[in-house]
mmCIF file of C-alpha atoms and ligand atoms in Angstrom:
data_model
loop_
_atom_site.group_PDB
_atom_site.id
_atom_site.type_symbol
_atom_site.label_atom_id
_atom_site.label_comp_id
_atom_site.label_asym_id
_atom_site.label_seq_id
_atom_site.Cartn_x
_atom_site.Cartn_y
_atom_site.Cartn_z
ATOM 1 C CA UNK A 14 -0.213 -0.025 -0.005
ATOM 2 C CA UNK A 15 1.430 3.410 -1.075
ATOM 3 C CA UNK A 16 2.443 5.409 2.192
ATOM 4 C CA UNK A 17 1.436 2.420 4.328
ATOM 5 C CA UNK A 18 3.243 1.938 7.496
ATOM 6 C CA UNK A 19 2.866 -0.223 10.378
ATOM 7 C CA UNK A 20 0.874 1.881 13.195
ATOM 8 C CA UNK A 21 2.500 -0.303 15.974
ATOM 9 C CA UNK A 22 5.987 -0.165 15.429
ATOM 10 C CA UNK A 23 8.745 -2.826 16.701
ATOM 11 C CA UNK A 24 10.253 -0.158 19.293
ATOM 12 C CA UNK A 25 6.838 -0.090 21.030
ATOM 13 C CA UNK A 26 6.152 -3.642 20.821
ATOM 14 C CA UNK A 27 9.147 -4.640 22.496
ATOM 15 C CA UNK A 28 8.927 -1.932 25.295
ATOM 16 C CA UNK A 29 5.161 -3.042 25.651
ATOM 17 C CA UNK A 30 6.490 -6.577 26.230
ATOM 18 C CA UNK A 31 9.340 -5.409 28.439
ATOM 19 C CA UNK A 32 6.766 -3.164 30.422
ATOM 20 C CA UNK A 33 4.786 -6.555 31.005
ATOM 21 C CA UNK A 34 7.577 -8.848 31.907
ATOM 22 C CA UNK A 35 8.867 -5.916 33.990
ATOM 23 C CA UNK A 36 5.733 -5.890 36.038
ATOM 24 C CA UNK A 37 5.978 -9.858 36.504
ATOM 25 C CA UNK A 38 9.420 -9.435 37.580
ATOM 26 C CA UNK A 39 8.905 -6.738 39.920
ATOM 27 C CA UNK A 40 5.861 -8.637 41.568
ATOM 28 C CA UNK A 41 7.805 -12.168 41.842
ATOM 29 C CA UNK A 42 11.122 -10.112 43.186
ATOM 30 C CA UNK A 43 9.083 -8.076 45.640
ATOM 31 C CA UNK A 44 7.144 -10.493 46.908
ATOM 32 C CA UNK A 45 9.868 -12.239 49.116
ATOM 33 C CA UNK A 46 10.325 -8.914 50.882
ATOM 34 C CA UNK A 47 6.436 -7.966 51.240
ATOM 35 C CA UNK A 48 5.583 -6.613 54.637
ATOM 36 C CA UNK A 49 9.315 -6.865 55.883
ATOM 37 C CA UNK A 50 10.938 -3.627 57.018
ATOM 38 C CA UNK A 51 14.382 -2.516 55.260
ATOM 39 C CA UNK A 52 16.224 -3.795 58.565
ATOM 40 C CA UNK A 53 14.601 -7.114 58.414
ATOM 41 C CA UNK A 54 15.573 -7.331 54.602
ATOM 42 C CA UNK A 55 19.048 -6.385 55.368
ATOM 43 C CA UNK A 56 19.443 -8.970 58.133
ATOM 44 C CA UNK A 57 17.986 -11.884 56.109
ATOM 45 C CA UNK A 58 19.220 -11.073 52.788
ATOM 46 C CA UNK A 59 22.051 -8.316 52.670
ATOM 47 C CA UNK A 60 20.631 -6.813 49.635
ATOM 48 C CA UNK A 61 17.659 -8.517 47.979
ATOM 49 C CA UNK A 62 18.211 -9.043 44.537
ATOM 50 C CA UNK A 63 17.542 -12.705 43.534
ATOM 51 C CA UNK A 64 13.848 -13.852 42.704
ATOM 52 C CA UNK A 65 14.222 -16.592 45.219
ATOM 53 C CA UNK A 66 10.507 -16.984 45.937
ATOM 54 C CA UNK A 67 9.394 -17.578 49.878
ATOM 55 C CA UNK A 68 8.231 -14.452 51.552
ATOM 56 C CA UNK A 69 4.864 -14.303 53.852
ATOM 57 C CA UNK A 70 3.338 -16.336 50.736
ATOM 58 C CA UNK A 71 5.715 -19.030 50.760
ATOM 59 C CA UNK A 72 6.213 -18.871 47.013
ATOM 60 C CA UNK A 73 8.090 -20.751 44.448
ATOM 61 C CA UNK A 74 11.079 -18.912 42.827
ATOM 62 C CA UNK A 75 9.551 -17.048 39.798
ATOM 63 C CA UNK A 76 5.770 -17.362 41.026
ATOM 64 C CA UNK A 77 3.769 -14.140 40.724
ATOM 65 C CA UNK A 78 0.986 -12.956 42.837
ATOM 66 C CA UNK A 79 -2.169 -10.980 42.343
ATOM 67 C CA UNK A 80 -0.350 -7.957 40.561
ATOM 68 C CA UNK A 81 0.290 -9.852 37.754
ATOM 69 C CA UNK A 82 -2.452 -12.411 37.689
ATOM 70 C CA UNK A 83 -5.162 -9.347 37.811
ATOM 71 C CA UNK A 84 -3.258 -7.679 35.186
ATOM 72 C CA UNK A 85 -3.553 -10.845 32.730
ATOM 73 C CA UNK A 86 -7.183 -11.252 33.898
ATOM 74 C CA UNK A 87 -7.865 -7.454 32.731
ATOM 75 C CA UNK A 88 -6.074 -7.995 29.725
ATOM 76 C CA UNK A 89 -8.001 -11.160 28.731
ATOM 77 C CA UNK A 90 -11.322 -8.966 29.306
ATOM 78 C CA UNK A 91 -9.963 -6.339 27.038
ATOM 79 C CA UNK A 92 -9.118 -8.877 24.167
ATOM 80 C CA UNK A 93 -12.373 -10.602 24.494
ATOM 81 C CA UNK A 94 -14.450 -7.424 24.314
ATOM 82 C CA UNK A 95 -12.062 -5.509 21.785
ATOM 83 C CA UNK A 96 -12.066 -2.545 24.174
ATOM 84 C CA UNK A 97 -12.804 -1.974 27.816
ATOM 85 C CA UNK A 98 -16.269 -2.959 29.155
ATOM 86 C CA UNK A 99 -16.627 -2.966 32.811
ATOM 87 C CA UNK A 100 -19.094 -6.003 32.702
ATOM 88 C CA UNK A 101 -16.196 -8.134 31.001
ATOM 89 C CA UNK A 102 -13.514 -6.899 33.154
ATOM 90 C CA UNK A 103 -15.749 -7.453 36.307
ATOM 91 C CA UNK A 104 -16.699 -11.039 35.164
ATOM 92 C CA UNK A 105 -12.923 -11.631 34.417
ATOM 93 C CA UNK A 106 -11.864 -10.930 38.121
ATOM 94 C CA UNK A 107 -14.822 -12.772 39.226
ATOM 95 C CA UNK A 108 -13.155 -15.723 37.206
ATOM 96 C CA UNK A 109 -9.861 -15.158 38.525
ATOM 97 C CA UNK A 110 -11.355 -15.062 42.133
ATOM 98 C CA UNK A 111 -13.171 -18.491 41.426
ATOM 99 C CA UNK A 112 -9.591 -19.918 40.886
ATOM 100 C CA UNK A 113 -8.469 -19.468 44.539
ATOM 101 C CA UNK A 114 -5.545 -17.080 44.096
ATOM 102 C CA UNK A 115 -2.649 -17.281 46.396
ATOM 103 C CA UNK A 116 -3.495 -13.363 47.369
ATOM 104 C CA UNK A 117 -6.480 -11.296 47.122
ATOM 105 C CA UNK A 118 -6.820 -7.631 48.544
ATOM 106 C CA UNK A 119 -10.097 -6.892 50.692
ATOM 107 C CA UNK A 120 -11.262 -4.206 48.462
ATOM 108 C CA UNK A 121 -10.890 -6.296 45.268
ATOM 109 C CA UNK A 122 -12.560 -9.139 47.350
ATOM 110 C CA UNK A 123 -15.581 -6.587 48.056
ATOM 111 C CA UNK A 124 -15.910 -5.290 44.682
ATOM 112 C CA UNK A 125 -15.929 -8.606 43.345
ATOM 113 C CA UNK A 126 -18.683 -9.827 45.859
ATOM 114 C CA UNK A 127 -20.633 -6.992 44.997
ATOM 115 C CA UNK A 128 -20.809 -7.754 41.095
ATOM 116 C CA UNK A 129 -21.604 -11.137 42.052
ATOM 117 C CA UNK A 130 -24.571 -10.136 44.009
ATOM 118 C CA UNK A 131 -25.816 -7.311 42.075
ATOM 119 C CA UNK A 132 -24.343 -7.537 38.792
ATOM 120 C CA UNK A 133 -23.136 -3.998 39.147
ATOM 121 C CA UNK A 134 -19.568 -3.635 37.537
ATOM 122 C CA UNK A 135 -18.724 -0.562 39.535
ATOM 123 C CA UNK A 136 -18.624 0.291 43.296
ATOM 124 C CA UNK A 137 -19.609 3.827 44.715
ATOM 125 C CA UNK A 138 -17.064 6.400 45.471
ATOM 126 C CA UNK A 139 -15.375 5.559 48.813
ATOM 127 C CA UNK A 140 -12.756 7.565 50.480
ATOM 128 C CA UNK A 141 -11.162 4.239 52.123
ATOM 129 C CA UNK A 142 -10.571 2.845 48.591
ATOM 130 C CA UNK A 143 -7.315 4.627 47.958
ATOM 131 C CA UNK A 144 -5.322 1.530 47.999
ATOM 132 C CA UNK A 145 -2.944 0.551 45.155
ATOM 133 C CA UNK A 146 -4.956 -2.271 43.781
ATOM 134 C CA UNK A 147 -6.423 -0.968 40.745
ATOM 135 C CA UNK A 148 -3.036 0.623 39.671
ATOM 136 C CA UNK A 149 -0.897 -2.676 40.041
ATOM 137 C CA UNK A 150 -3.039 -4.236 37.650
ATOM 138 C CA UNK A 151 -3.736 -1.546 35.071
ATOM 139 C CA UNK A 152 -0.770 -2.212 32.369
ATOM 140 C CA UNK A 153 -3.202 -3.797 29.753
ATOM 141 C CA UNK A 154 -4.991 -0.242 29.573
ATOM 142 C CA UNK A 155 -1.579 1.495 28.750
ATOM 143 C CA UNK A 156 -0.789 -1.176 25.787
ATOM 144 C CA UNK A 157 -4.316 -0.972 24.336
ATOM 145 C CA UNK A 158 -4.373 2.875 24.372
ATOM 146 C CA UNK A 159 -0.756 3.477 23.743
ATOM 147 C CA UNK A 160 -1.413 5.648 20.637
ATOM 148 C CA UNK A 161 -4.893 7.196 22.115
ATOM 149 C CA UNK A 162 -5.178 10.158 23.581
ATOM 150 C CA UNK A 163 -4.752 11.027 27.441
ATOM 151 C CA UNK A 164 -8.638 11.339 27.559
ATOM 152 C CA UNK A 165 -9.352 7.808 26.159
ATOM 153 C CA UNK A 166 -6.732 6.455 28.609
ATOM 154 C CA UNK A 167 -8.432 8.043 31.468
ATOM 155 C CA UNK A 168 -12.088 6.856 30.824
ATOM 156 C CA UNK A 169 -10.573 3.382 30.165
ATOM 157 C CA UNK A 170 -8.549 3.405 33.435
ATOM 158 C CA UNK A 171 -11.700 4.484 35.483
ATOM 159 C CA UNK A 172 -13.606 1.785 33.897
ATOM 160 C CA UNK A 173 -11.391 -0.985 35.165
ATOM 161 C CA UNK A 174 -10.323 0.554 38.347
ATOM 162 C CA UNK A 175 -13.945 1.398 39.574
ATOM 163 C CA UNK A 176 -14.731 -2.414 39.470
ATOM 164 C CA UNK A 177 -13.249 -2.466 42.783
ATOM 165 C CA UNK A 178 -11.624 1.123 43.861
ATOM 166 C CA UNK A 179 -13.492 4.241 43.361
ATOM 167 C CA UNK A 180 -11.406 6.785 44.868
ATOM 168 C CA UNK A 181 -9.743 10.189 43.422
ATOM 169 C CA UNK A 182 -6.370 9.403 44.545
ATOM 170 C CA UNK A 183 -6.399 5.965 43.354
ATOM 171 C CA UNK A 184 -7.701 7.556 39.894
ATOM 172 C CA UNK A 185 -5.324 10.187 39.581
ATOM 173 C CA UNK A 186 -2.199 7.861 40.437
ATOM 174 C CA UNK A 187 -3.193 5.071 38.247
ATOM 175 C CA UNK A 188 -3.722 7.148 35.430
ATOM 176 C CA UNK A 189 -0.286 9.017 35.900
ATOM 177 C CA UNK A 190 1.250 5.537 36.118
ATOM 178 C CA UNK A 191 -0.477 4.595 32.732
ATOM 179 C CA UNK A 192 0.343 7.662 30.951
ATOM 180 C CA UNK A 193 4.205 7.313 32.039
ATOM 181 C CA UNK A 194 3.764 3.966 30.816
ATOM 182 C CA UNK A 195 2.682 4.753 27.481
ATOM 183 C CA UNK A 196 5.008 7.613 27.015
ATOM 184 C CA UNK A 197 7.746 5.439 27.682
ATOM 185 C CA UNK A 198 6.678 2.736 25.277
ATOM 186 C CA UNK A 199 6.371 5.660 22.650
ATOM 187 C CA UNK A 200 10.245 5.929 23.314
ATOM 188 C CA UNK A 201 9.748 9.392 25.396
ATOM 189 C CA UNK A 202 12.618 9.769 27.832
ATOM 190 C CA UNK A 203 12.567 9.978 31.558
ATOM 191 C CA UNK A 204 12.264 14.054 31.701
ATOM 192 C CA UNK A 205 8.771 13.417 29.950
ATOM 193 C CA UNK A 206 7.820 10.783 32.952
ATOM 194 C CA UNK A 207 8.975 13.318 35.522
ATOM 195 C CA UNK A 208 6.792 15.987 33.984
ATOM 196 C CA UNK A 209 3.732 13.447 34.124
ATOM 197 C CA UNK A 210 4.799 12.639 37.732
ATOM 198 C CA UNK A 211 5.159 16.580 38.610
ATOM 199 C CA UNK A 212 1.686 17.399 37.166
ATOM 200 C CA UNK A 213 0.151 14.582 39.484
ATOM 201 C CA UNK A 214 1.851 16.491 42.460
ATOM 202 C CA UNK A 215 0.627 19.780 41.156
ATOM 203 C CA UNK A 216 -2.957 18.378 41.151
ATOM 204 C CA UNK A 217 -2.573 16.526 44.465
ATOM 205 C CA UNK A 218 0.183 17.687 46.682
ATOM 206 C CA UNK A 219 -0.045 14.477 48.947
ATOM 207 C CA UNK A 220 1.779 12.797 46.297
ATOM 208 C CA UNK A 221 4.994 14.832 46.765
ATOM 209 C CA UNK A 222 7.854 12.618 46.686
ATOM 210 C CA UNK A 223 10.885 14.942 46.903
ATOM 211 C CA UNK A 224 11.484 15.493 50.663
ATOM 212 C CA UNK A 225 11.874 11.999 52.206
ATOM 213 C CA UNK A 226 12.602 8.531 51.028
ATOM 214 C CA UNK A 227 10.001 6.480 51.428
ATOM 215 C CA UNK A 228 10.616 2.958 53.441
ATOM 216 C CA UNK A 229 7.949 0.572 54.235
ATOM 217 C CA UNK A 230 5.564 1.785 51.607
ATOM 218 C CA UNK A 231 2.116 0.751 52.685
ATOM 219 C CA UNK A 232 -0.439 -0.313 50.091
ATOM 220 C CA UNK A 233 -1.727 3.471 50.073
ATOM 221 C CA UNK A 234 -1.606 4.507 46.375
ATOM 222 C CA UNK A 235 0.051 7.671 47.595
ATOM 223 C CA UNK A 236 2.982 5.816 49.745
ATOM 224 C CA UNK A 237 3.188 3.126 46.706
ATOM 225 C CA UNK A 238 3.881 5.905 44.138
ATOM 226 C CA UNK A 239 6.040 7.961 46.029
ATOM 227 C CA UNK A 240 8.414 4.852 46.636
ATOM 228 C CA UNK A 241 7.989 3.926 42.846
ATOM 229 C CA UNK A 242 8.742 7.534 41.585
ATOM 230 C CA UNK A 243 11.714 7.751 43.797
ATOM 231 C CA UNK A 244 12.898 4.334 42.811
ATOM 232 C CA UNK A 245 12.542 5.498 39.028
ATOM 233 C CA UNK A 246 13.989 9.053 39.294
ATOM 234 C CA UNK A 247 16.957 7.972 41.572
ATOM 235 C CA UNK A 248 18.200 5.186 39.541
ATOM 236 C CA UNK A 249 19.483 4.907 35.856
ATOM 237 C CA UNK A 250 18.458 1.376 34.556
ATOM 238 C CA UNK A 251 15.857 -1.240 35.215
ATOM 239 C CA UNK A 252 17.772 -3.562 37.461
ATOM 240 C CA UNK A 253 18.810 -0.981 40.068
ATOM 241 C CA UNK A 254 15.280 0.722 39.852
ATOM 242 C CA UNK A 255 13.906 -2.670 41.085
ATOM 243 C CA UNK A 256 16.564 -3.503 43.594
ATOM 244 C CA UNK A 257 16.050 -0.037 45.236
ATOM 245 C CA UNK A 258 12.167 -0.391 45.432
ATOM 246 C CA UNK A 259 11.827 -3.906 46.678
ATOM 247 C CA UNK A 260 14.477 -3.395 49.226
ATOM 248 C CA UNK A 261 12.154 -0.953 50.925
ATOM 249 C CA UNK A 262 9.941 -3.614 51.930
ATOM 250 C CA UNK A 263 6.221 -2.789 52.962
ATOM 251 C CA UNK A 264 3.949 -3.896 49.870
ATOM 252 C CA UNK A 265 7.472 -4.721 47.994
ATOM 253 C CA UNK A 266 5.503 -6.795 45.207
ATOM 254 C CA UNK A 267 3.301 -4.340 44.317
ATOM 255 C CA UNK A 268 5.795 -1.625 44.113
ATOM 256 C CA UNK A 269 8.230 -3.813 42.335
ATOM 257 C CA UNK A 270 5.190 -4.473 39.978
ATOM 258 C CA UNK A 271 4.402 -0.731 39.107
ATOM 259 C CA UNK A 272 7.929 0.227 39.140
ATOM 260 C CA UNK A 273 8.861 -2.896 36.873
ATOM 261 C CA UNK A 274 6.116 -1.696 34.091
ATOM 262 C CA UNK A 275 7.327 1.735 34.219
ATOM 263 C CA UNK A 276 11.013 0.914 34.102
ATOM 264 C CA UNK A 277 10.420 -1.868 31.547
ATOM 265 C CA UNK A 278 8.627 0.350 29.231
ATOM 266 C CA UNK A 279 11.477 3.018 29.845
ATOM 267 C CA UNK A 280 14.653 0.832 29.062
ATOM 268 C CA UNK A 281 13.158 -1.677 26.976
ATOM 269 C CA UNK A 282 14.112 -5.236 26.243
ATOM 270 C CA UNK A 283 17.976 -4.604 26.596
ATOM 271 C CA UNK A 284 17.408 -3.389 30.097
ATOM 272 C CA UNK A 285 15.682 -6.424 31.580
ATOM 273 C CA UNK A 286 18.308 -8.706 33.044
ATOM 274 C CA UNK A 287 18.133 -12.363 31.589
ATOM 275 C CA UNK A 288 18.983 -13.682 34.933
ATOM 276 C CA UNK A 289 15.486 -12.496 36.104
ATOM 277 C CA UNK A 290 13.591 -13.276 33.125
ATOM 278 C CA UNK A 291 15.060 -16.710 33.505
ATOM 279 C CA UNK A 292 13.636 -17.225 36.822
ATOM 280 C CA UNK A 293 10.152 -16.137 35.603
ATOM 281 C CA UNK A 294 7.500 -18.840 35.783
ATOM 282 C CA UNK A 295 7.527 -19.834 32.027
ATOM 283 C CA UNK A 296 3.567 -20.015 31.791
ATOM 284 C CA UNK A 297 3.566 -16.266 32.946
ATOM 285 C CA UNK A 298 6.377 -15.361 30.505
ATOM 286 C CA UNK A 299 4.152 -16.768 27.423
ATOM 287 C CA UNK A 300 0.990 -15.471 28.879
ATOM 288 C CA UNK A 301 2.529 -11.707 29.110
ATOM 289 C CA UNK A 302 3.769 -12.306 25.161
ATOM 290 C CA UNK A 303 0.949 -13.348 23.905
ATOM 291 C CA UNK A 304 -1.393 -10.907 25.440
ATOM 292 C CA UNK A 305 0.869 -8.088 24.510
ATOM 293 C CA UNK A 306 0.680 -9.256 20.987
ATOM 294 C CA UNK A 307 -2.930 -9.561 21.033
ATOM 295 C CA UNK A 308 -3.404 -5.950 22.883
ATOM 296 C CA UNK A 309 -1.065 -4.446 20.281
ATOM 297 C CA UNK A 310 -2.925 -5.954 17.644
ATOM 298 C CA UNK A 311 -6.041 -4.324 19.150
ATOM 299 C CA UNK A 312 -4.259 -0.985 19.635
ATOM 300 C CA UNK A 313 -3.740 -0.505 16.235
ATOM 301 C CA UNK A 314 -7.597 -0.568 15.420
ATOM 302 C CA UNK A 315 -8.273 1.898 18.119
ATOM 303 C CA UNK A 316 -9.859 5.194 17.027
ATOM 304 C CA UNK A 317 -7.219 7.888 16.743
ATOM 305 C CA UNK A 318 -4.345 5.047 16.604
ATOM 306 C CA UNK A 319 -1.541 6.272 14.532
HETATM 307 MN MN1 MN B 16 0.746 -9.237 45.324
HETATM 308 MN MN1 MN B 17 1.258 -6.425 47.367
#
């Protein structure tokens, strides 16, 4: 075709895949130190930098938790409906809960139970729903709308988020993380990601991340993203970003997962250490690969793509 060029180029594909694998790697690496303090980590591991399993969930090395599993469940729903349908997303989360996951957050469980009881695939706004559970699973939205407008990304993000978490801080933080992922997949550099993080802080001062190093980040979206942003902006490669954030303990599988998706998109395939990739559960690696392909195929068909 004259003038035809692929809408999704190779660079975007390899960065999208690295974001997905980065998410799974951060989850598997951080699950070992979840709920430990930095001091406890130091005593037990020195510096924790091996995907070794264990942790409070007694994982096998390379096993992932709800962060990666729910991302895959979201991705399945997007692929099945060719876009974002709240009902399809809630159904997919419900199927996932039926599989008796190794871990599930309380807010997530409550949203899914409400959907099962009422058929309504969204929860009411709640000031206590500012956990990181909507953000940790959101990556497939950034892949599907990588070439879409920010407004499209925001609408899609809220649709998936509100199946379980309906809170302005959760929304704003999740949207910033997705915008960072989409920008990085398109080859934007770290200064662009910094602008996105700074804009979040301008709009919601509580996210300020410049004054104190966050140790023991909780599951509160604000603390989670403060730790993630500090790790992203204080380090210059994928490996040191992830080692930094998971050694802060706290909700380390989730800070690892979110830092992993942003850093994976930012540094691309060459940045992801082979030693970590080799350790990841091969079933999960394959799921991440096939889902990235399917989502990018759909991305090329979205209105406004290209
Ligand atoms: Mn988890
Ligand atoms: Mn977690």
